Amino acid sequence: MEGVAWAAHKYIMHGWGWGWHRSHHEPHEDVFERNDLYAVVFALLAIGLIIYGSNGFGPLYWVGVGMTVYGFLYFFVHDGLTHQRWPFRYVPRNGYLKRLVQAHRLHHAVDGKEGCVSFGFLYAQPVQKLRDQLRETHGGSLKNLDTRS
């Protein structure tokens, strides 16, 4: 699922679907953002696959279940941990969760949809590698390369 999510994020959300995803890259005070429509669409797709798979097309059932599990993980890691969209805060001080948060901050260090790094949600390359990619692409002119928590 991570590979599909990576491709959807890079080529749909940062491509022809930028109209919805842009709201995720811009500051706002609202509880919801237009980007949340992607969660609704993917949830409906997963429900459809589970229903279709339950009626004799077994593998599609498991694809739908996989999408659902991934969606919950996405909600907890991305919305909760990374963007602090919960009523409580947890900031990881070390380990892989800290790396996920830092990688996503680097993803948001670029204005606009072009030239971003780290399109995955549950896998993140080493932070220094992502910083180097951004510096190479943008010549060091980024709004937020400081990923310290």
Short mmCIF file of C-alpha atoms in Angstrom, two decimals:
data_model
loop_
_atom_site.label_atom_id
_atom_site.label_comp_id
_atom_site.label_asym_id
_atom_site.label_seq_id
_atom_site.Cartn_x
_atom_site.Cartn_y
_atom_site.Cartn_z
CA MET A 1 0.00 0.00 0.00
CA GLU A 2 2.84 2.42 0.72
CA GLY A 3 3.98 2.25 -2.91
CA VAL A 4 0.48 3.04 -4.18
CA ALA A 5 0.13 5.86 -1.63
CA TRP A 6 3.53 7.27 -2.64
CA ALA A 7 2.53 7.28 -6.33
CA ALA A 8 -0.91 8.77 -5.61
CA HIS A 9 0.65 11.51 -3.49
CA LYS A 10 3.33 12.36 -6.04
CA TYR A 11 1.41 12.03 -9.31
CA ILE A 12 -2.20 12.73 -8.35
CA MET A 13 -2.08 15.03 -5.31
CA HIS A 14 0.97 16.93 -6.58
CA GLY A 15 -0.24 16.58 -10.17
CA TRP A 16 -3.73 16.93 -11.59
CA GLY A 17 -5.30 16.70 -8.09
CA TRP A 18 -3.40 19.68 -6.69
CA GLY A 19 -6.65 21.67 -6.45
CA TRP A 20 -7.71 19.58 -3.46
CA HIS A 21 -4.24 18.94 -2.04
CA ARG A 22 -3.13 22.60 -2.10
CA SER A 23 -5.16 23.22 1.05
CA HIS A 24 -2.87 20.82 2.90
CA HIS A 25 0.19 22.91 2.01
CA GLU A 26 -1.31 26.26 3.00
CA PRO A 27 -1.81 27.62 6.51
CA HIS A 28 -5.39 27.59 7.81
CA GLU A 29 -7.35 27.59 11.05
CA ASP A 30 -10.15 25.28 9.91
CA VAL A 31 -10.70 21.83 11.38
CA PHE A 32 -11.00 20.34 7.89
CA GLU A 33 -9.23 21.09 4.65
CA ARG A 34 -10.23 20.35 1.08
CA ASN A 35 -7.46 17.72 1.00
CA ASP A 36 -9.58 15.62 3.41
CA LEU A 37 -11.80 14.78 0.44
CA TYR A 38 -9.09 12.32 -0.61
CA ALA A 39 -9.76 10.32 2.57
CA VAL A 40 -13.47 10.21 1.70
CA VAL A 41 -12.78 9.07 -1.87
CA PHE A 42 -10.31 6.38 -0.78
CA ALA A 43 -12.69 5.19 1.97
CA LEU A 44 -15.54 4.87 -0.54
CA LEU A 45 -13.23 2.98 -2.91
CA ALA A 46 -12.20 0.62 -0.09
CA ILE A 47 -15.84 0.04 0.88
CA GLY A 48 -16.70 -0.71 -2.74
CA LEU A 49 -13.82 -3.18 -3.03
CA ILE A 50 -14.84 -4.92 0.21
CA ILE A 51 -18.45 -5.23 -0.98
CA TYR A 52 -17.44 -6.39 -4.46
CA GLY A 53 -14.87 -8.76 -2.98
CA SER A 54 -17.43 -10.21 -0.58
CA ASN A 55 -19.57 -11.21 -3.55
CA GLY A 56 -17.20 -13.69 -5.11
CA PHE A 57 -14.12 -11.64 -6.00
CA GLY A 58 -12.07 -12.51 -2.91
CA PRO A 59 -8.79 -10.74 -3.72
CA LEU A 60 -10.58 -7.40 -4.04
CA TYR A 61 -11.97 -7.87 -0.53
CA TRP A 62 -8.43 -8.04 0.82
CA VAL A 63 -7.33 -5.03 -1.22
CA GLY A 64 -10.20 -3.09 0.37
CA VAL A 65 -9.25 -4.32 3.84
CA GLY A 66 -5.62 -3.33 3.18
CA MET A 67 -6.72 0.14 2.09
CA THR A 68 -8.81 0.47 5.25
CA VAL A 69 -5.96 -0.57 7.56
CA TYR A 70 -3.59 1.76 5.73
CA GLY A 71 -6.14 4.57 6.04
CA PHE A 72 -6.26 4.16 9.82
CA LEU A 73 -2.46 4.14 10.01
CA TYR A 74 -2.38 7.24 7.81
CA PHE A 75 -4.88 8.98 10.08
CA PHE A 76 -2.88 8.23 13.22
CA VAL A 77 0.59 8.90 11.82
CA HIS A 78 0.01 11.69 9.31
CA ASP A 79 -2.94 13.63 10.68
CA GLY A 80 -2.31 12.92 14.35
CA LEU A 81 1.41 12.65 14.86
CA THR A 82 2.81 14.71 12.00
CA HIS A 83 0.25 17.53 11.76
CA GLN A 84 -1.01 17.44 15.36
CA ARG A 85 -4.67 17.47 14.32
CA TRP A 86 -5.64 15.84 17.60
CA PRO A 87 -6.58 17.58 20.85
CA PHE A 88 -3.37 16.33 22.47
CA ARG A 89 0.25 16.54 21.34
CA TYR A 90 2.96 13.95 21.15
CA VAL A 91 6.31 14.96 19.68
CA PRO A 92 8.69 12.04 19.17
CA ARG A 93 12.18 12.83 20.42
CA ASN A 94 14.02 10.02 18.66
CA GLY A 95 13.61 6.93 16.53
CA TYR A 96 11.61 6.21 13.43
CA LEU A 97 8.55 8.28 14.38
CA LYS A 98 10.77 11.36 14.67
CA ARG A 99 12.17 10.57 11.22
CA LEU A 100 8.63 10.38 9.78
CA VAL A 101 7.76 13.77 11.26
CA GLN A 102 10.99 15.37 10.04
CA ALA A 103 10.61 13.91 6.54
CA HIS A 104 7.09 15.28 6.25
CA ARG A 105 8.24 18.70 7.44
CA LEU A 106 10.80 18.63 4.65
CA HIS A 107 8.00 17.72 2.24
CA HIS A 108 6.28 20.95 3.32
CA ALA A 109 9.48 23.03 3.12
CA VAL A 110 8.75 23.79 -0.55
CA ASP A 111 6.17 26.34 -1.67
CA GLY A 112 3.89 24.86 -4.28
CA LYS A 113 3.56 21.40 -5.75
CA GLU A 114 6.90 21.10 -7.59
CA GLY A 115 10.25 20.01 -6.20
CA CYS A 116 9.00 18.32 -3.03
CA VAL A 117 10.55 15.24 -1.43
CA SER A 118 9.22 12.40 0.73
CA PHE A 119 5.87 11.44 -0.76
CA GLY A 120 5.39 8.35 1.40
CA PHE A 121 3.38 8.33 4.59
CA LEU A 122 4.76 5.38 6.55
CA TYR A 123 8.24 5.13 5.03
CA ALA A 124 10.72 7.99 5.10
CA GLN A 125 14.22 8.11 3.69
CA PRO A 126 16.97 9.30 6.02
CA VAL A 127 16.46 12.98 6.81
CA GLN A 128 19.94 14.04 5.68
CA LYS A 129 19.34 12.45 2.26
CA LEU A 130 16.09 14.41 1.91
CA ARG A 131 17.79 17.66 2.95
CA ASP A 132 20.51 17.05 0.37
CA GLN A 133 17.88 16.41 -2.34
CA LEU A 134 16.12 19.66 -1.47
CA ARG A 135 19.33 21.68 -1.47
CA GLU A 136 20.31 20.21 -4.82
CA THR A 137 16.91 20.95 -6.34
CA HIS A 138 16.38 24.39 -4.82
CA GLY A 139 19.88 25.68 -4.22
CA GLY A 140 19.36 25.92 -0.48
CA SER A 141 16.47 28.41 -0.72
CA LEU A 142 13.73 26.73 1.27
CA LYS A 143 11.26 28.15 3.75
CA ASN A 144 11.92 25.54 6.45
CA LEU A 145 14.84 23.16 6.41
CA ASP A 146 14.96 23.08 10.19
CA THR A 147 13.30 19.79 11.14
CA ARG A 148 14.32 19.67 14.77
CA SER A 149 11.48 18.88 17.14
#
